[in-house]
């Protein structure tokens, strides 16, 4: 395998775009179209990367020509390249949506460059093969998210950003501490090399479990697993919808990806403590998410709590750690990123029309907005995993994997909570869309309404295709899971032994 | 020397935790600063406190210090510089807009009904 | 922020240039010894902050008549383009090259593309620091 600069392009293109956009922060129209164009280019590059990985295996790039394990190596295996592709698609859709909804004030204050920086961070975190570099990309991503969260400077935004920032600064310090401990044992930072060195240890030292839990805390805070989800509902509620979509669809998933990566690459030797803990946490996370999404009558909150439910389902598959459950998790991870983004955008349109996110204050939207209603319906049943829509395959495999391992209780809970997820999103459909029309909404939004629908429909269509084409997707997912289940493949590709 | 470092790091972490638990945002910012200082010292200690030359290999077998922890710390310092600066600006803006730097008064309930 | 302290103003007129010179020294020193873009940039912004303390923001704006956010963009641009330049030569991203040149007065000097990257870092650090100071200072 020779060097391949294609690996770095999904990071480099948004970075260069962000810098260029910073120069023209006052020219909104040019900014918009450069953003759209660049994110489209990123999507195409990411697609090409997936194709390369599927035909030629794992692609690596030794940054600055420093050979692995001495320098930083970027590694695109199937999992990371699929996630990079998904991220780029969501980035494209959100930018398209932002053009008609984010408002000139934010656009003039570096909104578009910061969105690109966020994508740099997320794509980088998915791609890097170096544990400290992962920390750096986390920080890029977080820094962008702080600014996006507070941009606009309303009171609720300031208040929530202060909390969000405090939580994440502490978790970043924990990340550095965990890396320091890990370094003291293995003396390397290259993830493949760490995995190899841990494999060579005669006896797995107890401190490795401590490190595993430290990493779980760090990534769990980002991924919002129980009991570290407490900051999420408040923080994600504060910013405008496009920002909420980016954070909700991407950031938590980076945390989950990092758990999957480190637990399959470093901490797979002694699973008795760590993976059992993960299993319990996953089930509780699902329950918390479901309770929240049923209890609230605020449509934003309902979808936000559904993020937590999905995190639990994905984590459950990772903790069971069989090929079947991992396949389910990867399926569900990508599905959830797309469908959550679609749902957030649709919720945004509803709020845009009605001027409120309180479900008790509006109904009968289907009379005036039939397209919105039916797109929402499709997205909702996709989320709930009604076959053959996209959530089904992933959840089914996760549950099946759990059953195979004899984890009956957890699997049954996840199966039953699917019904409650369905109820929580159908609640919006029944109360918000059905019923007689008894109020007129101000018509000033009608111009942008159709344009706002385009990205939401785009994402929903992708989700539907993802569901109906799961046979086609399977070969890609299988390749991703193969690497997760067999760390040797990853190690060989990076260290070229 | 390692023991001394361990005690120092522990002391920094303890102070940081104490400050982070206080209600004033300014104290919390100082707390996060101490926390990251402790983490940086931890990297230095974990990399091994060796008495080697600067890490430029001459090929004559003289011991050199591991350059990696230093690079990591520099990176971490730059990042915590940026984050702390942002936090300060945010705290200041928050103080202007919300009129308080007491976390107790930042308990938000709107959007939680 | 307004300070009429004559001693501080007179002193900073001299000290400012000394600090700037030292920061440039630190920047170039960074290639083989401790120093570099980050420290140099911090030192330069320190010098400018000294001016801010001695005079006020309006005076400093007259001396440095551009937006500091623009400086961040310039710095990032230099760094990103330096790193991305390697893509054009079909070598891995961030690959650097250096060579020795005979420069009049300085003699045999090594020139390195990493220094260009560091120059970008220098600008970014100055830009970020001053933007922050300005954000807090201006609203008073």
XYZ file of C-alpha atoms in Angstrom:
750
model
C 0.000 0.000 0.000
C 1.574 3.262 -0.988
C 0.821 6.659 0.380
C -2.463 8.144 -0.609
C -3.178 11.821 -0.175
C -6.853 11.148 -0.818
C -7.122 10.239 2.870
C -6.364 13.776 3.997
C -8.585 15.566 1.472
C -11.877 15.297 3.434
C -10.029 17.206 6.160
C -8.011 19.524 3.956
C -10.811 20.746 1.678
C -13.050 22.020 4.525
C -9.984 23.528 6.219
C -8.915 25.451 3.138
C -12.523 26.482 2.542
C -12.846 27.754 6.102
C -9.736 29.904 5.719
C -10.866 31.329 2.400
C -14.312 32.074 3.833
C -12.734 33.996 6.707
C -11.380 36.534 4.233
C -14.783 37.271 2.758
C -16.878 37.287 5.909
C -18.873 40.343 4.808
C -19.816 39.034 1.366
C -22.621 36.721 2.313
C -23.682 35.513 -1.107
C -20.199 34.448 -2.180
C -19.710 32.756 1.190
C -22.899 30.763 0.749
C -22.061 29.379 -2.632
C -18.427 28.650 -1.836
C -19.658 26.742 1.236
C -22.145 24.741 -0.777
C -19.636 24.046 -3.549
C -16.861 23.029 -1.193
C -19.059 20.712 0.825
C -20.256 19.101 -2.382
C -16.612 18.541 -3.344
C -15.994 17.035 0.096
C -18.906 14.638 -0.407
C -17.500 13.521 -3.755
C -14.002 13.036 -2.343
C -15.397 11.049 0.574
C -17.361 8.885 -1.866
C -14.211 8.259 -3.848
C -12.408 7.355 -0.645
C -15.063 4.787 0.277
C -14.705 3.290 -3.180
C -10.904 3.097 -2.842
C -11.119 1.470 0.570
C -13.624 -1.079 -0.693
C -11.452 -2.113 -3.618
C -7.919 -1.663 -2.247
C -8.348 -2.146 1.495
C -7.337 0.243 4.260
C -5.736 3.456 3.036
C -3.069 5.132 5.154
C -1.102 8.351 4.959
C 2.012 9.106 6.987
C 1.751 12.847 7.613
C 4.909 14.748 6.782
C 6.506 11.549 5.430
C 7.381 10.449 8.970
C 6.928 6.683 8.902
C 4.486 4.990 11.305
C 4.685 4.586 14.270
C 6.941 7.643 14.692
C 4.810 10.246 12.979
C 1.096 10.849 12.853
C -0.643 8.437 10.532
C -4.076 8.976 9.057
C -5.956 5.731 8.558
C -9.081 5.317 6.469
C -10.592 1.945 7.055
C -14.132 1.199 5.927
C -15.753 2.381 9.159
C -13.986 5.708 9.194
C -14.441 6.384 5.486
C -18.165 5.566 5.682
C -18.540 7.933 8.619
C -16.566 10.617 6.802
C -18.921 10.242 3.843
C -21.981 10.470 6.097
C -20.565 13.515 7.869
C -19.869 15.251 4.577
C -23.391 14.582 3.321
C -24.930 15.946 6.512
C -22.612 18.959 6.349
C -23.796 19.638 2.797
C -27.475 19.367 3.740
C -27.106 21.574 6.798
C -25.253 24.281 4.879
C -27.998 24.232 2.244
C -30.575 24.587 5.013
C -28.616 27.338 6.769
C -28.647 29.574 3.712
C -32.383 30.159 4.093
C -32.693 30.071 7.826
C -29.638 31.063 9.832
C -29.946 34.807 9.301
C -27.526 37.474 8.120
C -26.258 38.342 11.578
C -24.703 34.958 12.075
C -23.605 34.699 8.452
C -21.530 37.854 8.845
C -19.962 36.561 12.022
C -18.064 33.599 10.606
C -20.915 31.080 10.667
C -19.877 29.310 7.474
C -16.133 29.100 8.263
C -16.913 27.661 11.676
C -19.215 25.022 10.215
C -16.323 24.029 7.948
C -13.989 23.914 10.966
C -16.463 21.638 12.701
C -16.397 19.292 9.714
C -12.570 19.410 9.769
C -12.673 18.274 13.385
C -15.245 15.535 12.880
C -13.687 14.129 9.707
C -10.257 14.332 11.332
C -11.417 12.472 14.437
C -12.854 9.725 12.246
C -9.717 9.470 10.140
C -6.785 9.795 12.493
C -4.792 6.769 13.574
C -3.003 8.506 16.427
C -4.518 8.748 19.880
C -3.128 12.198 20.664
C -4.082 13.484 17.264
C -7.585 12.273 18.069
C -7.468 14.613 21.063
C -6.378 17.480 18.814
C -9.212 16.882 16.347
C -11.628 16.583 19.263
C -10.508 20.029 20.340
C -10.910 21.476 16.844
C -14.407 20.054 16.755
C -15.236 21.262 20.270
C -13.838 24.730 19.698
C -16.031 25.059 16.622
C -19.012 23.741 18.565
C -18.500 26.270 21.379
C -18.526 29.124 18.920
C -21.509 27.746 16.978
C -23.417 27.242 20.206
C -22.880 30.807 21.393
C -23.055 32.552 18.008
C -25.911 35.003 18.177
C -25.351 35.596 21.869
C -28.865 35.247 23.224
C -29.157 34.745 26.970
C -30.090 31.088 26.820
C -27.215 30.420 24.418
C -24.651 32.118 26.663
C -25.949 30.296 29.688
C -25.902 26.875 28.076
C -22.533 27.396 26.360
C -20.893 28.158 29.704
C -22.124 24.822 31.038
C -21.264 22.925 27.861
C -17.778 24.426 27.785
C -17.099 23.620 31.440
C -18.101 19.988 30.989
C -15.979 19.610 27.891
C -12.900 21.361 29.275
C -12.886 18.915 32.164
C -13.381 15.987 29.838
C -10.523 17.221 27.630
C -8.208 17.269 30.634
C -9.287 13.733 31.439
C -8.480 12.786 27.860
C -4.930 14.114 28.249
C -4.601 12.271 31.569
C -5.807 9.016 30.017
C -3.357 9.390 27.127
C -0.539 10.046 29.627
C -1.304 6.843 31.539
C -1.564 4.876 28.319
C 1.761 6.285 27.173
C 3.403 5.169 30.408
C 2.472 1.563 29.628
C 3.007 1.281 25.887
C 5.327 4.196 25.103
C 3.661 4.980 21.784
C 0.737 6.996 20.447
C 0.070 5.310 17.130
C -3.173 3.413 17.657
C -2.105 0.361 15.688
C 1.205 0.302 17.543
C -0.565 0.645 20.908
C -2.770 -2.296 20.022
C 0.265 -4.341 19.013
C 2.205 -3.452 22.190
C -0.762 -4.299 24.416
C -1.049 -7.620 22.602
C 2.602 -8.348 23.388
C 2.169 -7.788 27.143
C 2.469 -11.082 28.981
C -0.149 -10.128 31.500
C -2.708 -7.389 31.056
C -1.970 -4.951 33.887
C -4.833 -3.724 36.030
C -4.170 -0.116 35.116
C -5.303 -0.872 31.581
C -8.823 -1.300 32.928
C -8.484 2.061 34.688
C -7.424 3.609 31.382
C -10.333 1.918 29.626
C -12.760 3.469 32.104
C -11.078 6.878 31.808
C -11.516 6.728 28.045
C -15.100 5.620 28.569
C -15.728 8.706 30.713
C -14.104 11.003 28.156
C -15.891 9.566 25.135
C -19.058 8.900 27.103
C -19.304 12.589 27.928
C -19.105 13.420 24.240
C -21.408 10.581 23.282
C -23.897 11.326 26.080
C -24.197 7.861 27.594
C -25.729 7.342 31.023
C -24.835 8.898 33.488
C -22.885 11.462 31.482
C -25.739 12.669 29.267
C -26.938 15.357 31.700
C -25.537 18.315 29.750
C -27.007 17.318 26.390
C -30.722 18.184 26.529
C -30.060 21.710 27.778
C -27.116 22.525 25.528
C -28.567 21.193 22.295
C -31.838 22.991 22.934
C -30.279 26.452 22.941
C -28.851 27.065 19.424
C -30.804 27.503 16.173
C -31.879 24.391 14.276
C -28.989 24.012 11.780
C -26.465 24.149 14.622
C -28.572 21.752 16.655
C -28.600 19.390 13.673
C -24.821 19.477 13.271
C -24.162 18.905 16.954
C -26.911 16.326 17.400
C -26.105 14.287 14.319
C -22.309 14.456 14.433
C -20.750 15.195 17.816
C -22.279 12.427 19.892
C -21.437 9.976 17.125
C -17.762 10.925 17.277
C -17.823 9.909 20.942
C -19.435 6.582 20.076
C -17.012 5.988 17.209
C -14.098 6.596 19.580
C -15.506 4.089 22.077
C -15.905 1.524 19.288
C -12.393 2.180 18.016
C -10.563 2.086 21.346
C -12.570 -0.800 22.774
C -12.081 -2.936 19.683
C -8.420 -2.005 19.222
C -7.008 -1.604 22.757
C -9.311 -3.015 25.391
C -10.563 -6.266 23.906
C -8.313 -8.652 25.851
C -10.048 -8.653 29.191
C -13.681 -7.914 28.511
C -15.199 -9.188 31.739
C -15.315 -5.845 33.540
C -15.357 -3.179 30.867
C -17.782 -4.733 28.427
C -20.227 -5.786 31.130
C -20.200 -2.238 32.438
C -20.802 -0.943 28.924
C -23.726 -3.335 28.534
C -25.489 -2.068 31.648
C -24.799 1.558 30.778
C -26.132 1.015 27.249
C -29.443 -0.387 28.460
C -29.905 2.376 31.048
C -29.046 4.964 28.384
C -31.782 3.552 26.142
C -34.293 3.720 28.989
C -33.379 7.290 29.952
C -33.657 8.412 26.349
C -37.026 6.777 25.866
C -38.481 8.158 29.092
C -37.349 11.652 28.099
C -38.733 11.422 24.589
C -42.131 10.252 25.828
C -42.378 12.701 28.684
C -41.706 15.939 26.835
C -44.232 17.850 24.780
C -41.588 19.976 23.156
C -40.776 18.663 19.682
C -37.104 19.662 19.915
C -36.747 17.870 23.235
C -38.426 14.748 21.864
C -35.868 14.409 19.077
C -32.993 15.377 21.390
C -33.896 12.576 23.798
C -34.107 10.217 20.834
C -30.398 10.903 20.271
C -29.716 9.407 23.694
C -31.843 6.348 22.918
C -29.944 5.731 19.689
C -26.591 6.116 21.459
C -27.697 3.399 23.858
C -28.650 1.025 21.041
C -25.329 1.514 19.232
C -23.390 1.118 22.477
C -25.297 -2.068 23.250
C -24.088 -3.610 20.007
C -20.517 -2.556 20.755
C -20.624 -3.976 24.269
C -21.973 -7.339 23.126
C -19.008 -7.384 20.715
C -20.010 -10.215 18.390
C -19.781 -9.884 14.636
C -23.566 -9.737 14.346
C -24.022 -7.073 16.989
C -21.141 -4.977 15.646
C -22.632 -5.138 12.155
C -25.882 -3.945 13.681
C -24.141 -1.098 15.491
C -22.365 0.137 12.386
C -25.608 -0.063 10.378
C -27.484 1.767 13.085
C -24.758 4.388 13.597
C -24.857 5.553 9.988
C -28.643 5.289 9.836
C -29.011 7.359 12.960
C -26.683 10.119 11.791
C -28.690 10.598 8.603
C -32.172 10.228 10.029
C -31.500 12.406 13.076
C -30.210 15.150 10.821
C -33.335 14.801 8.648
C -35.656 14.893 11.653
C -33.944 17.927 13.163
C -34.273 19.793 9.879
C -37.955 18.836 9.629
C -38.562 19.933 13.218
C -36.840 23.170 12.311
C -39.296 23.733 9.467
C -42.236 23.081 11.804
C -40.876 25.589 14.325
C -40.302 28.002 11.468
C -43.951 27.718 10.397
C -45.674 27.654 13.767
C -43.271 29.827 15.727
C -43.321 27.412 18.646
C -41.884 24.041 19.517
C -44.598 23.245 22.020
C -46.669 20.389 20.634
C -49.759 21.490 22.539
C -49.877 24.807 20.719
C -50.390 23.680 17.139
C -52.200 20.991 15.152
C -53.576 20.256 11.753
C -50.426 21.176 9.873
C -51.160 18.465 7.281
C -53.900 20.609 5.750
C -51.518 23.312 4.630
C -48.250 21.425 4.467
C -48.946 17.909 3.157
C -45.439 17.364 1.780
C -43.839 18.245 5.098
C -46.253 15.939 6.877
C -45.521 12.895 4.740
C -41.768 13.438 4.643
C -41.894 13.673 8.415
C -43.959 10.482 8.539
C -41.408 8.573 6.481
C -38.507 9.917 8.551
C -40.346 9.012 11.750
C -41.022 5.395 10.819
C -37.445 5.112 9.558
C -36.220 6.226 12.974
C -38.453 3.743 14.732
C -37.147 0.974 12.515
C -40.305 -0.249 10.813
C -39.139 -2.742 8.164
C -37.987 -2.209 5.472
C -36.962 1.307 6.511
C -33.414 2.115 7.502
C -33.525 1.685 11.280
C -34.742 -1.873 11.063
C -31.694 -3.842 9.908
C -29.338 -2.236 12.402
C -31.572 -2.651 15.397
C -32.507 -6.180 14.420
C -28.850 -7.251 14.158
C -28.000 -5.573 17.467
C -30.826 -7.451 19.195
C -29.947 -10.702 17.436
C -26.316 -10.350 18.499
C -27.421 -9.765 22.076
C -29.647 -12.847 21.985
C -26.812 -14.979 20.635
C -24.666 -13.953 23.586
C -27.486 -14.822 25.960
C -28.179 -11.222 26.978
C -31.922 -11.706 27.042
C -33.027 -8.874 29.309
C -31.095 -6.156 27.500
C -32.224 -7.329 24.088
C -35.870 -7.525 25.100
C -35.679 -4.039 26.612
C -34.258 -2.639 23.379
C -36.932 -4.428 21.369
C -39.731 -3.071 23.535
C -38.355 0.455 23.658
C -38.542 0.545 19.855
C -42.293 0.759 20.264
C -41.919 3.691 22.631
C -39.574 5.413 20.177
C -42.260 4.949 17.558
C -44.824 6.423 19.935
C -42.635 9.431 20.733
C -42.219 10.443 17.097
C -45.781 9.511 16.109
C -46.965 11.748 18.938
C -45.652 14.676 16.926
C -47.402 13.398 13.820
C -50.717 12.758 15.548
C -50.910 15.927 17.617
C -49.020 18.279 15.330
C -50.112 17.256 11.846
C -53.514 15.648 12.301
C -56.643 17.350 13.415
C -58.602 20.278 12.164
C -57.002 23.490 11.191
C -58.158 26.165 13.575
C -55.433 28.747 13.296
C -53.672 30.545 10.493
C -49.933 30.825 10.570
C -48.270 34.002 9.421
C -47.435 33.574 5.777
C -44.081 35.337 5.769
C -42.163 32.065 5.886
C -43.801 30.579 2.809
C -41.032 31.728 0.463
C -38.287 29.810 2.154
C -40.507 26.876 3.128
C -39.959 24.951 -0.105
C -36.257 25.683 -0.108
C -35.914 24.532 3.482
C -37.602 21.279 2.544
C -35.003 20.403 -0.101
C -32.169 19.374 2.258
C -34.611 17.621 4.596
C -36.056 15.613 1.704
C -32.543 14.900 0.446
C -31.554 13.349 3.769
C -34.823 11.445 4.104
C -34.429 9.996 0.617
C -30.877 8.909 1.447
C -32.176 7.262 4.625
C -34.893 5.451 2.693
C -32.396 4.281 0.062
C -30.107 3.160 2.873
C -32.943 1.052 4.226
C -34.102 -0.450 0.938
C -30.556 -0.954 -0.292
C -29.292 -2.655 2.841
C -28.192 -5.639 0.751
C -25.949 -3.331 -1.244
C -24.689 -1.540 1.866
C -23.991 -4.830 3.594
C -20.727 -5.547 1.737
C -19.356 -2.187 2.921
C -20.563 -2.607 6.498
C -19.180 -6.146 6.608
C -15.764 -4.840 5.612
C -15.928 -2.219 8.368
C -16.895 -4.800 10.976
C -14.185 -7.166 9.781
C -11.545 -4.592 10.767
C -13.259 -3.908 14.094
C -13.387 -7.594 14.998
C -9.862 -8.365 13.784
C -7.425 -5.690 14.960
C -4.593 -7.447 13.089
C -5.967 -6.143 9.801
C -5.721 -2.581 11.098
C -2.266 -3.124 12.598
C -0.897 -4.669 9.412
C -2.275 -1.904 7.240
C -0.739 0.836 9.382
C 2.609 -0.663 10.352
C 2.998 -2.495 7.025
C 4.505 -5.621 8.492
C 11.685 12.799 41.792
C 8.722 10.840 40.435
C 7.180 10.781 43.899
C 7.542 14.525 44.247
C 5.921 15.010 40.848
C 3.089 12.673 41.790
C 2.387 14.663 44.956
C 2.531 17.934 43.050
C 0.166 16.653 40.371
C -2.209 15.356 43.018
C -2.138 18.722 44.753
C -2.891 20.510 41.479
C -5.790 18.165 40.726
C -7.159 18.593 44.225
C -7.012 22.386 44.007
C -8.558 22.272 40.552
C -11.420 20.107 41.771
C -12.017 22.435 44.700
C -12.104 25.477 42.429
C -14.315 23.750 39.850
C -16.862 22.987 42.523
C -17.219 26.643 43.451
C -20.034 28.727 42.055
C -18.083 31.617 40.611
C -17.263 31.181 36.925
C -13.952 32.989 37.339
C -12.828 30.487 39.967
C -13.920 27.679 37.684
C -11.751 29.061 34.890
C -8.751 29.117 37.211
C -9.679 25.571 38.188
C -9.644 24.377 34.577
C -6.248 26.040 34.171
C -4.835 24.164 37.161
C -6.391 20.944 35.915
C -4.653 21.215 32.568
C -1.355 22.144 34.266
C -1.639 18.965 36.309
C -2.372 16.953 33.175
C 0.683 18.423 31.414
C 2.948 17.565 34.333
C 1.452 14.094 34.311
C 2.465 13.599 30.669
C 5.975 14.747 31.523
C 6.185 12.304 34.424
C 4.643 9.423 32.531
C 7.114 9.885 29.699
C 9.854 9.168 32.222
C 12.018 11.794 33.913
C 15.310 10.772 32.368
C 18.531 12.695 32.462
C 19.376 12.500 28.808
C 20.661 14.974 26.271
C 18.379 16.933 23.954
C 16.662 14.608 21.534
C 18.987 15.023 18.569
C 20.458 11.628 17.840
C 24.184 11.814 17.104
C 24.580 8.138 16.473
C 27.132 7.703 19.261
C 24.738 6.002 21.638
C 24.475 8.762 24.246
C 21.109 8.688 26.014
C 18.553 11.151 24.742
C 15.355 12.352 26.345
C 12.074 11.159 24.884
C 10.967 14.134 22.742
C 7.363 13.001 22.442
C 6.025 14.087 25.872
C 7.420 17.563 25.259
C 5.690 17.781 21.906
C 2.454 16.567 23.472
C 2.663 19.101 26.285
C 3.352 21.955 23.886
C 0.310 20.967 21.836
C -1.815 20.616 24.950
C -0.645 23.997 26.248
C -1.567 25.708 22.991
C -4.999 24.090 23.053
C -5.681 24.960 26.688
C -4.515 28.513 25.962
C -7.130 28.796 23.259
C -9.906 27.222 25.280
C -9.150 29.279 28.397
C -9.132 32.464 26.337
C -12.488 31.567 24.819
C -13.849 30.686 28.238
C -12.745 34.076 29.613
C -14.427 35.960 26.792
C -17.540 33.843 27.208
C -17.617 34.419 30.965
C -17.225 38.141 30.409
C -19.962 38.302 27.792
C -22.127 36.135 29.978
C -21.565 38.506 32.869
C -22.601 41.449 30.717
C -25.716 39.784 29.343
C -26.865 37.731 32.287
C -25.624 40.047 35.001
C -24.075 37.342 37.125
C -21.091 35.063 37.342
C -22.749 32.789 39.852
C -23.540 29.358 38.428
C -26.480 29.031 40.800
C -28.251 31.787 38.943
C -27.602 30.158 35.590
C -29.935 27.286 36.299
C -32.100 27.408 33.216
C -35.583 26.086 33.064
C -36.946 27.590 29.868
C -37.332 24.862 27.329
C -37.607 22.301 30.105
C -41.305 22.512 30.835
C -9.164 52.091 28.962
C -7.286 55.334 29.334
C -4.038 55.790 31.067
C -2.206 59.071 31.208
C 0.874 57.727 32.916
C 3.782 59.585 31.335
C 6.457 57.236 32.646
C 4.659 54.186 31.304
C 4.117 55.855 27.930
C 7.733 56.930 27.553
C 9.051 53.584 28.668
C 6.803 51.571 26.416
C 7.955 53.558 23.372
C 11.410 52.058 23.913
C 10.515 48.705 25.410
C 8.017 47.973 22.647
C 10.747 47.734 20.026
C 13.007 45.664 22.259
C 10.236 43.143 22.853
C 9.388 43.015 19.147
C 13.029 42.413 18.248
C 13.291 39.711 20.883
C 10.127 38.041 19.616
C 11.544 37.960 16.092
C 14.705 36.454 17.528
C 12.609 33.827 19.336
C 10.751 33.062 16.129
C 13.909 32.294 14.138
C 15.572 30.577 17.075
C 12.719 28.096 17.125
C 14.139 26.117 14.271
C 16.774 24.252 16.244
C 16.411 25.576 19.776
C 13.570 26.564 22.111
C 11.373 29.205 20.531
C 9.140 29.304 17.501
C 5.960 30.783 16.147
C 3.794 30.283 19.205
C 6.181 31.848 21.718
C 7.221 34.559 19.296
C 3.607 35.375 18.569
C 2.760 35.580 22.251
C 5.728 37.885 22.821
C 4.666 40.168 19.977
C 1.129 40.357 21.281
C 2.605 41.096 24.692
C 4.344 44.108 23.208
C 1.147 45.332 21.596
C -0.779 44.820 24.839
C 1.842 46.971 26.557
C 0.965 49.744 24.112
C -2.698 49.178 24.890
C -2.021 49.632 28.573
C 0.092 52.726 28.094
C -2.192 54.441 25.598
C -5.661 53.253 24.633
C -7.346 51.146 22.012
C -7.911 54.060 19.602
C -4.222 54.950 19.493
C -3.212 51.359 18.941
C -5.814 51.052 16.178
C -4.140 54.008 14.493
C -0.760 52.274 14.662
C -2.070 48.910 13.514
C -4.869 49.851 11.150
C -6.357 46.437 10.369
C -8.748 43.957 11.918
C -7.006 41.379 14.061
C -9.434 38.709 12.866
C -8.010 39.287 9.420
C -4.576 38.459 10.865
C -5.927 35.077 12.037
C -7.153 34.351 8.534
C -3.817 35.364 6.981
C -1.918 33.170 9.430
C -4.179 30.194 8.858
C -3.913 30.700 5.125
C -0.099 30.657 5.211
C -0.037 27.535 7.381
C -2.683 25.627 5.452
C -1.190 26.463 2.080
C 2.292 25.476 3.265
C 0.994 22.138 4.472
C -1.174 21.658 1.401
C 1.620 22.614 -0.986
C 2.989 19.129 -0.533
C -0.104 17.783 -2.305
C 1.053 19.442 -5.527
C 4.310 17.512 -5.461
C 2.537 14.220 -4.821
C 4.265 13.622 -1.508
C 2.392 13.014 1.770
C 0.545 15.985 3.260
C 2.742 18.198 5.461
C 5.998 16.880 3.988
C 8.633 19.576 4.438
C 11.825 20.323 2.579
C 14.904 22.268 3.529
C 18.164 23.263 1.964
C 21.232 25.338 2.724
C 21.744 28.686 1.059
C 24.520 31.219 1.152
C 22.895 34.497 2.028
C 24.911 37.707 2.084
C 25.689 38.913 5.633
C 24.153 35.804 7.241
C 26.432 33.246 5.621
C 25.361 29.662 5.230
C 21.771 29.433 6.387
C 19.282 26.623 6.257
C 15.909 27.583 4.878
C 13.019 25.380 5.727
C 9.379 25.229 4.620
C 8.468 24.447 8.243
C 9.459 28.036 9.052
C 6.711 29.245 6.693
C 4.227 27.131 8.586
C 5.535 28.627 11.815
C 5.099 32.112 10.379
C 1.437 31.264 9.940
C 1.275 30.113 13.557
C 2.911 33.406 14.576
C 0.188 35.429 12.868
C -2.604 33.253 14.229
C -1.350 33.617 17.795
C -1.010 37.392 17.497
C -4.432 37.603 15.882
C -6.195 35.404 18.432
C -4.616 37.058 21.473
C -5.351 40.574 20.309
C -8.890 39.698 19.224
C -9.585 38.430 22.721
C -8.056 41.461 24.426
C -9.949 43.718 22.049
C -13.254 41.930 22.671
C -12.953 42.380 26.400
C -11.313 45.783 26.306
C -13.479 47.548 23.742
C -16.776 47.183 25.503
C -15.716 49.195 28.506
